Short mmCIF file of C-alpha atoms in Angstrom, two decimals:
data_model
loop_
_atom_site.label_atom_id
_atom_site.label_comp_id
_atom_site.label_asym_id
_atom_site.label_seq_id
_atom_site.Cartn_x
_atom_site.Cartn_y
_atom_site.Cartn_z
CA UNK A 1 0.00 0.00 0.00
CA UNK A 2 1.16 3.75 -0.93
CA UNK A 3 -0.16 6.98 0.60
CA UNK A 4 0.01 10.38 -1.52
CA UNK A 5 -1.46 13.67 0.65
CA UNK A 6 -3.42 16.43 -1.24
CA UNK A 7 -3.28 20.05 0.78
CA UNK A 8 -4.42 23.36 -0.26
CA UNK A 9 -4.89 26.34 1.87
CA UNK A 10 -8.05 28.31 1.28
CA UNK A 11 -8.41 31.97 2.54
CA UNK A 12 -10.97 32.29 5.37
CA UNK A 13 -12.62 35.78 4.25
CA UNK A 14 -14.23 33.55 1.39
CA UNK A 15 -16.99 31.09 2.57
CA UNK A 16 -15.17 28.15 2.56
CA UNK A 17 -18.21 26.47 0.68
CA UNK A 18 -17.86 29.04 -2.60
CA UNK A 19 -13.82 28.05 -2.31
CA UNK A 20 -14.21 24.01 -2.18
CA UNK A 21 -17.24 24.62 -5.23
CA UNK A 22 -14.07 26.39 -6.98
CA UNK A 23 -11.13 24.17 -5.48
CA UNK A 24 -8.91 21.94 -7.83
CA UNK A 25 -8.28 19.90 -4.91
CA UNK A 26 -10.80 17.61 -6.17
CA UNK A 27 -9.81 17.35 -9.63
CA UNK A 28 -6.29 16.64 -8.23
CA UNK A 29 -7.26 13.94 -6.65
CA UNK A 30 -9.38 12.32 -9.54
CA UNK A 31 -6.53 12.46 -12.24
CA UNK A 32 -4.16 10.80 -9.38
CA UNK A 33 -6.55 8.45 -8.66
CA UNK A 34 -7.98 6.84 -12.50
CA UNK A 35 -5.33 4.42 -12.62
CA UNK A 36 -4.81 3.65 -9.28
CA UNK A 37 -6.89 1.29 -7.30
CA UNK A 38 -8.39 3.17 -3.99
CA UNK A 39 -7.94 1.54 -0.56
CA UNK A 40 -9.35 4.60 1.06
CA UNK A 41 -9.35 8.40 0.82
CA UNK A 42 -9.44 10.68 4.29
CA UNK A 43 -10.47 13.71 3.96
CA UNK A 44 -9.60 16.69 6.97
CA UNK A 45 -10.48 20.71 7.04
CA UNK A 46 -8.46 22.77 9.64
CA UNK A 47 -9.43 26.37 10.66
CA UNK A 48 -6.48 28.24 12.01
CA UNK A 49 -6.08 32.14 12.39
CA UNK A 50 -2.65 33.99 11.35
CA UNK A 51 -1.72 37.52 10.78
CA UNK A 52 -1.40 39.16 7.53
CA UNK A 53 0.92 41.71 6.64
CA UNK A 54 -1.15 44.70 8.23
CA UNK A 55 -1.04 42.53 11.70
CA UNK A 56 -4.67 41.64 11.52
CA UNK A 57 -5.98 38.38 12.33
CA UNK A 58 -7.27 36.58 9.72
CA UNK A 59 -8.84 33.30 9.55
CA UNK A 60 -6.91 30.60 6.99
CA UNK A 61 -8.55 27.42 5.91
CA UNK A 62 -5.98 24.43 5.01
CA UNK A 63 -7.58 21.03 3.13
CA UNK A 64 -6.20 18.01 2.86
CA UNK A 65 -7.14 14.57 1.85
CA UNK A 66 -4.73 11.52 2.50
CA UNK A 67 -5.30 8.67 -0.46
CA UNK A 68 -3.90 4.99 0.17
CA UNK A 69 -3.85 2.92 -3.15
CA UNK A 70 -2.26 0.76 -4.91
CA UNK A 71 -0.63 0.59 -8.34
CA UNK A 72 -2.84 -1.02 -10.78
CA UNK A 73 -0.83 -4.04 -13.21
#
């Protein structure tokens, strides 16, 4: 079994729903994954809060997605 992991970070002032919609997380994934065969695919979402440049607090999303597969013969 091999693992690959997927991340993106997503800016928190967008709804994070309008930025997944718009992600190419997803289509990452799928062209990894056609010739592969899937054990299983984790998926995770993590809010944290940084500072920008100005010093303001500002809310960051990061996605990630773990897939374990194997190499198809």
């Amino acid at each position: 079994m091999k693992v690959k992991l997927f991340t993106e970070l997503l800016n928190g002032n967008v709804p994070l729903k309008v930025q997944i919609e718009n992600s190419e997380l997803e289509s990452e994934i799928n062209e990894f994954i056609k010739d592969k065969r899937v054990i299983d695919i984790k998926y995770q979402s993590t809010l944290t809060t940084i500072l920008n440049r100005h010093g303001h607090k500002e809310p960051q999303y990061e996605c990630s997605a773990l897939v374990m597969y194997e190499e198809e013969n």
